[in-house]
Amino acid sequence: MLPYKNYSEKLKLIKEGKLSLVENVKYFLTQIEVKKNLNAFNFAFHDESIASARIIEEKIRNGKYGSLAGLVIAVKDVLSIKNKPTTCSSNILKDFNSIYTASAIQKLLDEDAIIIGKTNCDEFAMGSSNENSAFGNVLNPVDITRVPGGSSGGSAAAVAADLCDVSLGTDTGGSIRQPASFCGVYGLKPTYGRVSRFGLTAFASSFDTIGPFAKNVEDMALVLEVLSGLDELDSTSSNLPVPSFSKDLNLDKKIRIGIAKEYFGEGISLEVKNSIDSIITMLKENNFEIIDISLPHTEYTIAAYYILTTAEASSNLARYDGARYGFRAKQTSNLLDMYKQSRSDGFGKEVKRRIMLGTYVLSSGYYDAYYLKAQKVRRLIKNDFDNAFKTVDLILTPTSPFTAFRIGEKTSDPLEMYLSDIFTTSANLAGIPGISIPVGKNSEGLPIGMQLLADQFNEAELLKMSYFIQNKIF
Ligand code: GLN
């Protein structure tokens, strides 16, 4: 058990000499070893993280240290760190070492955070269960017969199992929020453009975002504050000012909360629904205005999402040709054969499925019917949210229609797996921020997550509302 609840308590203990940062890092490293069966980490950085702990502890003692000094962070293995492997949990990158550090990670290091290792995930972040990893699947720490969610399954499991303080994941269609809900932790997907994507291996560039998993809202706010902001290395990063999210987490105005009927229809488990309903009741009792709204194009989100992201992925993943980056097939007879064999042997099944789908929807003759149409639907979905945010400040939904499913339960039916993203993909289509908050457990003890969505760049209100709910229910 950790002797602190959040980072500010941790820092206080270190300052008072009641907690040794070196021992704290060693504790996490031991836990990673003890809970190896979870398979949450692709790599742990033993010596370096202990060495950093020594230096940072000294800095804290001398009173000159960064805003995340001593916070122990694990990062998803799709983010680059100079001279470290970045595998994206794929065989095609298994021997690849990064030549630069992702801006998001550099910002954490600049504030004296300690990067303890890289976490397992679905191959190239494609999946909802972490079963598409060349490193094997990750187990859910709450119930090891179940998936942790995906694609950032290792990052969610690492936080839930106390293998680190905080972790970074990426969210292209729900990969932070859904695993957070399955593992019972907090997960935040920022507005598209809030956090620089430089150094993040691209899956679907107009959807990809980087965000934190944490055990509490305070740590999530603190880390988001550091991650956010303009970066000249990513032309899509926003130059809007970054509020000091962590400084003021108390609500300062009456929040209007929208409930979209499309998110409470068929297919949602009764226990999930009841749990969300009880939060809505609690909010009503606390005088929040609850407003029924409609997001009429919700039924098209999965189709639009899987057309557009596979199209972008087919283009982004063209670079893995056997000539550059990690893996190359041996004994091929000519160049074309080398390309084909390297891609056939290097990519896993799901990644190949998506490249084929994406190539298909972009091919001449089908482009207008699929890709272009889906782009138009994307606009309509964004319009739905723009309209909704004229009358409400936040939208409340379940994060997932169900709790963590069993390992193997959905692997034979890709469509069934895709449908598990039904409540999360809309935020990525619209580019808006979203949070998953743990709000309860079902009768089997499995965590239930609730999602809050806000208008673009309104992470501050998302965090404040989450803080209010956290303090009410824990
Ligand atoms: N589960 C979704 C997919 O497989 C989301 C992935 C993600 O957000 N990286 O595409």
Coordinates of C-alpha atoms and ligand atoms in Angstrom, one line a residue:
M1 CA 0.0 0.0 0.0
L2 CA 1.2 3.5 -0.8
P3 CA 1.4 5.9 2.1
Y4 CA -0.1 8.7 0.1
K5 CA -3.4 9.4 -1.8
N6 CA -2.1 11.9 -4.4
Y7 CA 1.0 13.7 -5.6
S8 CA 0.8 16.6 -3.2
E9 CA 0.7 14.2 -0.2
K10 CA 3.6 12.3 -1.7
L11 CA 5.7 15.5 -2.1
K12 CA 4.9 16.5 1.4
L13 CA 6.1 13.1 2.8
I14 CA 9.3 13.4 0.8
K15 CA 9.9 16.9 2.0
E16 CA 9.3 15.8 5.6
G17 CA 11.8 13.0 5.2
K18 CA 9.0 10.4 5.8
L19 CA 9.2 8.9 2.3
S20 CA 12.3 8.1 0.4
L21 CA 11.9 8.6 -3.3
V22 CA 14.5 5.9 -4.1
E23 CA 12.6 3.4 -1.9
N24 CA 9.3 4.4 -3.5
V25 CA 10.7 3.8 -7.0
K26 CA 12.2 0.5 -5.8
Y27 CA 8.8 -0.4 -4.4
F28 CA 7.1 0.2 -7.8
L29 CA 9.9 -1.9 -9.6
T30 CA 9.3 -4.7 -7.2
Q31 CA 5.6 -4.6 -7.7
I32 CA 6.1 -4.7 -11.5
E33 CA 8.2 -7.8 -10.9
V34 CA 5.7 -9.4 -8.4
K35 CA 2.8 -8.7 -10.7
K36 CA 4.5 -9.8 -13.9
N37 CA 1.6 -12.0 -14.7
L38 CA -0.4 -8.9 -15.5
N39 CA 1.9 -8.3 -18.4
A40 CA 1.3 -4.5 -18.1
F41 CA 4.9 -3.5 -19.0
N42 CA 6.8 -4.1 -22.2
F43 CA 9.9 -2.6 -20.6
A44 CA 10.8 -1.3 -17.1
F45 CA 13.7 1.1 -16.7
H46 CA 15.3 -0.2 -13.5
D47 CA 18.6 1.5 -13.2
E48 CA 17.7 4.8 -14.8
S49 CA 14.6 5.3 -12.7
I50 CA 16.5 4.6 -9.5
A51 CA 19.2 7.0 -10.6
S52 CA 16.7 9.7 -11.4
A53 CA 15.0 9.2 -8.0
R54 CA 18.4 9.9 -6.4
I55 CA 18.9 13.1 -8.3
I56 CA 15.3 14.3 -7.9
E57 CA 15.2 13.6 -4.2
E58 CA 18.3 15.8 -3.8
K59 CA 16.6 18.5 -5.8
I60 CA 13.6 18.4 -3.6
R61 CA 15.9 18.6 -0.5
N62 CA 17.5 21.6 -2.0
G63 CA 14.2 23.3 -2.7
K64 CA 14.6 23.6 -6.4
Y65 CA 12.5 21.2 -8.3
G66 CA 9.9 20.8 -11.1
S67 CA 6.1 20.7 -10.6
L68 CA 6.1 16.8 -11.0
A69 CA 9.2 16.1 -9.0
G70 CA 9.2 12.5 -8.1
L71 CA 5.9 11.5 -9.7
V72 CA 6.4 8.0 -11.1
I73 CA 5.0 7.7 -14.6
A74 CA 4.7 4.8 -17.0
V75 CA 4.1 5.6 -20.7
K76 CA 2.4 3.6 -23.4
D77 CA 4.8 2.0 -25.8
V78 CA 3.7 4.1 -28.8
L79 CA 5.5 7.2 -27.4
S80 CA 9.1 7.7 -28.3
I81 CA 11.9 8.1 -25.8
K82 CA 15.4 8.7 -27.2
N83 CA 17.6 5.5 -27.3
K84 CA 14.8 3.4 -25.9
P85 CA 12.7 0.8 -27.8
T86 CA 9.3 2.0 -29.2
T87 CA 7.6 -1.2 -30.4
C88 CA 3.9 -0.2 -30.5
S89 CA 3.5 -3.8 -29.3
S90 CA 4.2 -4.9 -32.9
N91 CA 6.7 -7.4 -34.3
I92 CA 7.4 -5.0 -37.1
L93 CA 9.0 -2.6 -34.6
K94 CA 10.4 -5.1 -32.2
D95 CA 14.0 -4.0 -32.7
F96 CA 13.4 -0.3 -33.2
N97 CA 15.0 2.3 -31.0
S98 CA 13.7 5.9 -31.0
I99 CA 16.1 8.6 -32.1
Y100 CA 14.2 11.4 -30.3
T101 CA 11.8 11.9 -27.3
A102 CA 8.2 12.7 -27.7
S103 CA 7.3 16.3 -26.7
A104 CA 4.8 15.0 -24.1
I105 CA 7.4 12.9 -22.4
Q106 CA 10.0 15.7 -22.6
K107 CA 7.6 18.0 -20.8
L108 CA 7.2 15.5 -18.0
L109 CA 11.0 15.0 -17.7
D110 CA 11.5 18.7 -17.6
E111 CA 9.3 18.9 -14.6
D112 CA 11.3 16.1 -12.9
A113 CA 8.9 13.3 -13.3
I114 CA 10.4 9.8 -13.3
I115 CA 9.6 7.5 -16.3
I116 CA 9.6 4.0 -15.0
G117 CA 8.9 2.1 -18.2
K118 CA 6.8 1.5 -21.2
T119 CA 3.4 -0.2 -21.1
N120 CA 1.9 -2.9 -23.2
C121 CA -1.0 -2.0 -25.6
D122 CA -2.9 -3.3 -28.6
E123 CA -0.7 -3.3 -31.7
F124 CA -0.4 0.3 -33.0
A125 CA -3.2 1.1 -30.5
M126 CA -5.8 -0.8 -32.5
G127 CA -8.1 -2.7 -30.2
S128 CA -10.4 -2.5 -27.3
S129 CA -9.1 -5.4 -25.1
N130 CA -5.3 -5.4 -25.3
E131 CA -5.5 -8.8 -27.0
N132 CA -3.9 -7.6 -30.2
S133 CA -0.4 -7.2 -28.7
A134 CA 2.7 -9.0 -30.0
F135 CA 3.8 -9.0 -26.3
G136 CA 0.7 -11.0 -25.3
N137 CA -2.4 -9.7 -23.6
V138 CA -2.6 -7.7 -20.4
L139 CA -4.7 -9.0 -17.5
N140 CA -7.2 -6.8 -15.6
P141 CA -5.8 -6.4 -12.1
V142 CA -9.3 -6.4 -10.7
D143 CA -10.1 -9.8 -12.1
I144 CA -7.4 -11.6 -14.1
T145 CA -9.8 -13.6 -16.1
R146 CA -10.9 -10.4 -17.8
V147 CA -9.4 -7.9 -20.2
P148 CA -8.2 -4.5 -19.0
G149 CA -9.7 -2.8 -22.0
G150 CA -7.7 -1.2 -24.8
S151 CA -5.8 -0.1 -26.5
S152 CA -4.0 1.5 -23.5
G153 CA -4.6 -1.6 -21.4
G154 CA -1.1 -1.8 -19.9
S155 CA -1.3 1.9 -18.8
A156 CA -4.6 1.4 -17.1
A157 CA -3.6 -1.8 -15.4
A158 CA -0.3 -0.3 -14.3
V159 CA -2.2 2.5 -12.4
A160 CA -4.9 0.2 -11.1
A161 CA -2.3 -2.3 -9.8
D162 CA -0.1 0.4 -8.1
L163 CA 2.8 -0.2 -10.5
C164 CA 3.3 3.6 -10.9
D165 CA 1.6 6.8 -9.8
V166 CA 0.3 7.9 -13.1
S167 CA 0.5 6.7 -16.7
L168 CA 0.1 8.1 -20.2
G169 CA -2.1 6.5 -22.8
T170 CA -3.4 7.5 -26.2
D171 CA -7.0 7.9 -27.2
T172 CA -8.0 7.7 -30.9
G173 CA -11.5 6.2 -30.2
G174 CA -11.6 5.6 -26.5
S175 CA -8.3 3.9 -25.7
I176 CA -7.8 6.0 -22.5
R177 CA -11.4 6.2 -21.3
Q178 CA -12.5 2.6 -21.9
P179 CA -9.6 0.9 -20.2
A180 CA -9.8 3.4 -17.4
S181 CA -13.5 2.4 -16.9
F182 CA -12.6 -1.4 -17.1
C183 CA -9.8 -1.1 -14.5
G184 CA -11.5 1.4 -12.1
V185 CA -9.2 4.4 -12.5
Y186 CA -9.5 7.9 -13.9
G187 CA -8.6 8.6 -17.6
L188 CA -8.7 11.8 -19.6
K189 CA -8.7 12.3 -23.3
P190 CA -7.9 16.0 -24.0
T191 CA -9.2 18.1 -26.8
Y192 CA -7.5 17.3 -30.1
G193 CA -4.6 19.7 -30.4
R194 CA -4.3 20.4 -26.6
V195 CA -1.3 18.1 -26.3
S196 CA 1.5 17.8 -28.9
R197 CA 1.6 14.5 -30.8
F198 CA 5.2 14.9 -31.8
G199 CA 6.9 11.6 -31.1
L200 CA 3.6 9.6 -30.9
T201 CA 3.5 6.9 -33.5
A202 CA 0.6 7.8 -35.7
F203 CA -2.5 5.6 -36.0
A204 CA -5.2 8.0 -37.2
S205 CA -3.6 11.5 -37.2
S206 CA -6.8 13.5 -37.1
F207 CA -8.1 11.5 -34.1
D208 CA -5.0 10.7 -32.0
T209 CA -4.6 12.3 -28.6
I210 CA -2.3 11.7 -25.6
G211 CA -3.6 11.9 -22.0
P212 CA -3.2 10.7 -18.4
F213 CA -4.5 7.8 -16.3
A214 CA -4.5 8.5 -12.6
K215 CA -6.0 7.4 -9.2
N216 CA -7.5 10.8 -8.6
V217 CA -8.6 14.0 -10.3
E218 CA -5.8 16.2 -8.7
D219 CA -3.0 14.2 -10.3
M220 CA -4.8 14.1 -13.6
A221 CA -5.2 17.9 -13.6
L222 CA -1.6 18.4 -12.7
V223 CA -0.3 16.1 -15.4
L224 CA -2.6 17.6 -18.1
E225 CA -1.4 21.1 -17.2
V226 CA 2.2 20.0 -17.9
L227 CA 1.4 18.1 -21.1
S228 CA -0.7 20.9 -22.7
G229 CA 0.3 23.7 -24.9
L230 CA 1.7 24.8 -28.2
D231 CA 4.6 22.9 -29.6
E232 CA 6.2 24.0 -32.8
L233 CA 7.0 20.4 -33.6
D234 CA 3.3 19.6 -34.1
S235 CA 1.5 22.0 -36.4
T236 CA -1.9 20.8 -35.1
S237 CA -1.1 21.7 -31.5
S238 CA -3.1 24.6 -30.2
N239 CA -1.7 28.0 -29.1
L240 CA -4.7 28.7 -26.8
P241 CA -3.6 29.5 -23.3
V242 CA -3.4 26.6 -20.9
P243 CA -5.5 27.1 -17.7
S244 CA -3.8 26.1 -14.4
F245 CA -6.1 23.1 -14.1
S246 CA -4.7 21.9 -10.8
K247 CA -4.7 25.2 -9.0
D248 CA -8.5 25.5 -8.8
L249 CA -10.6 22.4 -8.9
N250 CA -13.6 23.8 -7.2
L251 CA -16.7 24.5 -9.3
D252 CA -17.3 28.2 -9.6
K253 CA -20.6 28.2 -11.5
K254 CA -23.7 26.2 -11.9
I255 CA -23.0 23.5 -14.4
R256 CA -25.8 22.3 -16.7
I257 CA -25.5 18.6 -17.5
G258 CA -26.9 17.0 -20.7
I259 CA -28.2 13.5 -20.8
A260 CA -28.3 12.2 -24.4
K261 CA -31.0 9.6 -24.9
E262 CA -29.0 7.9 -27.6
Y263 CA -26.5 6.8 -24.9
F264 CA -29.0 5.0 -22.7
G265 CA -30.7 2.8 -25.3
E266 CA -30.5 -0.9 -26.0
G267 CA -27.4 -3.0 -25.3
I268 CA -26.3 -1.2 -22.1
S269 CA -26.0 -3.4 -19.1
L270 CA -28.6 -2.8 -16.4
E271 CA -26.0 -2.6 -13.7
V272 CA -24.1 0.1 -15.6
K273 CA -27.3 2.0 -16.2
N274 CA -28.3 1.8 -12.6
S275 CA -25.0 3.0 -11.4
I276 CA -25.0 6.0 -13.8
D277 CA -28.6 6.8 -12.8
S278 CA -27.6 6.9 -9.2
I279 CA -25.0 9.6 -10.0
I280 CA -27.6 11.6 -11.9
T281 CA -29.9 11.4 -8.9
M282 CA -27.0 12.6 -6.6
L283 CA -26.3 15.5 -9.0
K284 CA -30.0 16.5 -9.0
E285 CA -30.0 16.4 -5.2
N286 CA -27.1 18.8 -5.3
N287 CA -29.0 21.2 -7.5
F288 CA -27.3 20.6 -10.8
E289 CA -29.5 21.3 -13.7
I290 CA -30.0 18.0 -15.6
I291 CA -31.2 18.5 -19.2
D292 CA -32.4 15.9 -21.7
I293 CA -30.7 16.4 -25.0
S294 CA -30.3 14.5 -28.3
L295 CA -27.2 13.8 -30.4
P296 CA -29.1 12.5 -33.4
H297 CA -26.2 11.2 -35.4
T298 CA -24.9 8.9 -32.7
E299 CA -25.9 5.7 -34.5
Y300 CA -23.4 6.5 -37.3
T301 CA -20.4 7.1 -35.1
I302 CA -19.0 3.5 -35.2
A303 CA -19.3 3.3 -39.0
A304 CA -17.8 6.8 -39.5
Y305 CA -15.0 6.1 -37.0
Y306 CA -13.9 2.8 -38.5
I307 CA -14.0 4.1 -42.1
L308 CA -12.0 7.3 -41.3
T309 CA -9.5 5.8 -38.9
T310 CA -8.7 2.8 -41.1
A311 CA -8.2 5.1 -44.0
E312 CA -5.7 7.2 -42.0
A313 CA -4.0 4.1 -40.6
S314 CA -3.5 2.6 -44.1
S315 CA -1.7 5.7 -45.1
N316 CA 0.3 6.1 -41.8
L317 CA 1.4 2.5 -41.7
A318 CA 2.7 2.5 -45.3
R319 CA 6.0 3.6 -43.9
Y320 CA 6.7 0.2 -42.3
D321 CA 8.1 -1.4 -45.5
G322 CA 11.0 -3.5 -44.2
A323 CA 13.5 -0.9 -45.6
R324 CA 13.1 1.6 -42.7
Y325 CA 12.5 0.9 -39.0
G326 CA 12.8 -2.5 -37.2
F327 CA 11.8 -5.7 -38.9
R328 CA 12.8 -7.0 -42.4
A329 CA 11.8 -10.4 -43.8
K330 CA 14.8 -12.6 -44.6
Q331 CA 15.5 -14.4 -47.9
T332 CA 13.3 -12.5 -50.2
S333 CA 14.0 -12.6 -53.9
N334 CA 13.4 -9.0 -55.0
L335 CA 12.4 -5.6 -53.5
L336 CA 8.6 -6.0 -53.9
D337 CA 8.8 -9.4 -52.4
M338 CA 10.7 -7.9 -49.5
Y339 CA 8.1 -5.3 -48.9
K340 CA 5.3 -7.8 -49.0
Q341 CA 6.9 -10.4 -46.9
S342 CA 8.1 -7.9 -44.3
R343 CA 4.6 -6.5 -43.9
S344 CA 2.9 -9.9 -44.0
D345 CA 5.2 -11.3 -41.2
G346 CA 5.6 -8.1 -39.2
F347 CA 2.0 -6.9 -38.7
G348 CA -0.6 -8.8 -36.7
K349 CA -4.0 -9.8 -37.9
E350 CA -6.0 -6.8 -36.7
V351 CA -3.5 -4.3 -38.1
K352 CA -3.7 -6.0 -41.5
R353 CA -7.4 -6.0 -41.3
R354 CA -7.4 -2.3 -40.8
I355 CA -4.9 -1.6 -43.5
M356 CA -7.0 -3.5 -46.0
L357 CA -10.3 -1.8 -44.9
G358 CA -8.6 1.6 -45.1
T359 CA -7.1 0.9 -48.5
Y360 CA -10.5 -0.2 -49.7
V361 CA -12.4 2.9 -48.6
L362 CA -9.8 5.1 -50.2
S363 CA -9.6 3.3 -53.5
S364 CA -11.0 5.0 -56.5
G365 CA -14.6 4.0 -57.1
Y366 CA -15.2 3.6 -53.4
Y367 CA -13.7 6.8 -52.1
D368 CA -16.9 8.9 -52.6
A369 CA -19.2 6.2 -51.2
Y370 CA -17.2 5.5 -48.1
Y371 CA -14.4 8.0 -47.2
L372 CA -16.0 11.2 -48.4
K373 CA -19.4 10.2 -47.0
A374 CA -17.8 9.4 -43.6
Q375 CA -16.1 12.8 -43.6
K376 CA -19.6 14.4 -44.1
V377 CA -21.0 12.3 -41.2
R378 CA -18.1 13.4 -39.1
R379 CA -19.2 17.0 -39.6
L380 CA -22.8 16.2 -38.7
I381 CA -21.6 14.5 -35.5
K382 CA -19.5 17.6 -34.6
N383 CA -22.6 19.8 -35.4
D384 CA -24.6 17.6 -32.9
F385 CA -22.1 18.5 -30.2
D386 CA -22.0 22.2 -31.1
N387 CA -25.7 22.4 -30.8
A388 CA -25.8 20.5 -27.5
F389 CA -23.1 22.7 -26.0
K390 CA -25.4 25.8 -26.6
T391 CA -27.7 24.5 -23.9
V392 CA -25.5 22.4 -21.6
D393 CA -21.9 22.7 -20.2
L394 CA -21.1 19.0 -20.0
I395 CA -22.6 15.7 -21.3
L396 CA -22.8 12.7 -19.0
T397 CA -22.8 9.1 -20.5
P398 CA -21.6 5.7 -19.5
T399 CA -18.1 5.1 -20.7
S400 CA -18.8 1.6 -22.0
P401 CA -22.1 -0.3 -22.3
F402 CA -20.6 -3.1 -20.1
T403 CA -17.9 -3.9 -17.6
A404 CA -14.7 -5.7 -18.5
F405 CA -15.4 -8.7 -20.6
R406 CA -13.7 -12.1 -20.4
I407 CA -10.4 -12.7 -22.2
G408 CA -11.2 -14.3 -25.5
E409 CA -14.9 -13.4 -25.3
K410 CA -14.9 -11.1 -28.3
T411 CA -11.8 -12.0 -30.3
S412 CA -13.6 -14.1 -32.9
D413 CA -16.0 -11.3 -33.8
P414 CA -14.3 -8.1 -34.8
L415 CA -17.6 -6.3 -35.3
E416 CA -18.7 -7.1 -31.8
M417 CA -15.3 -5.8 -30.5
Y418 CA -15.7 -2.6 -32.6
L419 CA -19.2 -2.0 -31.0
S420 CA -17.6 -1.8 -27.5
D421 CA -16.4 1.7 -28.6
I422 CA -19.9 2.9 -29.1
F423 CA -19.8 5.7 -26.4
T424 CA -16.3 6.8 -26.8
T425 CA -15.6 7.3 -30.6
S426 CA -17.9 10.3 -30.9
A427 CA -15.5 12.5 -28.8
N428 CA -12.7 11.7 -31.2
L429 CA -14.8 12.4 -34.3
A430 CA -15.7 15.8 -32.8
G431 CA -12.3 16.5 -31.3
I432 CA -13.7 17.2 -27.9
P433 CA -12.3 16.3 -24.5
G434 CA -13.7 13.5 -22.3
I435 CA -13.0 11.9 -18.9
S436 CA -13.9 8.5 -17.5
I437 CA -14.5 8.4 -13.8
P438 CA -14.9 5.3 -11.7
V439 CA -18.4 5.4 -10.1
G440 CA -19.0 2.0 -8.7
K441 CA -18.8 -1.7 -9.1
N442 CA -21.2 -4.3 -10.4
S443 CA -22.3 -7.4 -8.5
E444 CA -19.2 -9.2 -9.6
G445 CA -17.0 -6.5 -8.2
L446 CA -16.1 -5.1 -11.7
P447 CA -15.6 -1.4 -12.0
I448 CA -18.1 0.8 -13.8
G449 CA -17.0 4.0 -15.5
M450 CA -18.9 7.2 -16.2
Q451 CA -18.0 9.5 -19.0
L452 CA -18.2 13.3 -19.0
L453 CA -17.7 15.2 -22.3
A454 CA -17.1 18.9 -22.7
D455 CA -16.8 21.4 -25.6
Q456 CA -13.4 21.9 -27.2
F457 CA -10.8 23.2 -24.8
N458 CA -13.1 23.1 -21.8
E459 CA -11.0 20.5 -19.9
A460 CA -11.1 22.8 -16.9
E461 CA -14.9 22.3 -16.3
L462 CA -14.5 18.6 -17.0
L463 CA -11.9 18.3 -14.2
K464 CA -13.9 20.5 -11.8
M465 CA -17.0 18.4 -12.2
S466 CA -15.0 15.2 -11.9
Y467 CA -13.4 16.5 -8.7
F468 CA -16.9 17.3 -7.3
I469 CA -18.0 13.7 -8.1
Q470 CA -14.9 12.2 -6.7
N471 CA -15.3 14.0 -3.4
K472 CA -19.0 13.0 -3.2
I473 CA -18.5 9.3 -3.8
F474 CA -15.2 8.4 -2.2
Ligands
GLN1 N1 -10.9 0.6 -29.7 C1 -10.7 1.6 -30.7 C2 -10.0 1.0 -31.9 O1 -9.7 -0.1 -31.9 C3 -9.9 2.8 -30.1 C4 -8.5 2.7 -30.2 C5 -7.8 3.8 -29.7 O2 -8.4 4.8 -29.1 N2 -6.5 3.8 -29.9 O3 -9.8 1.7 -32.9

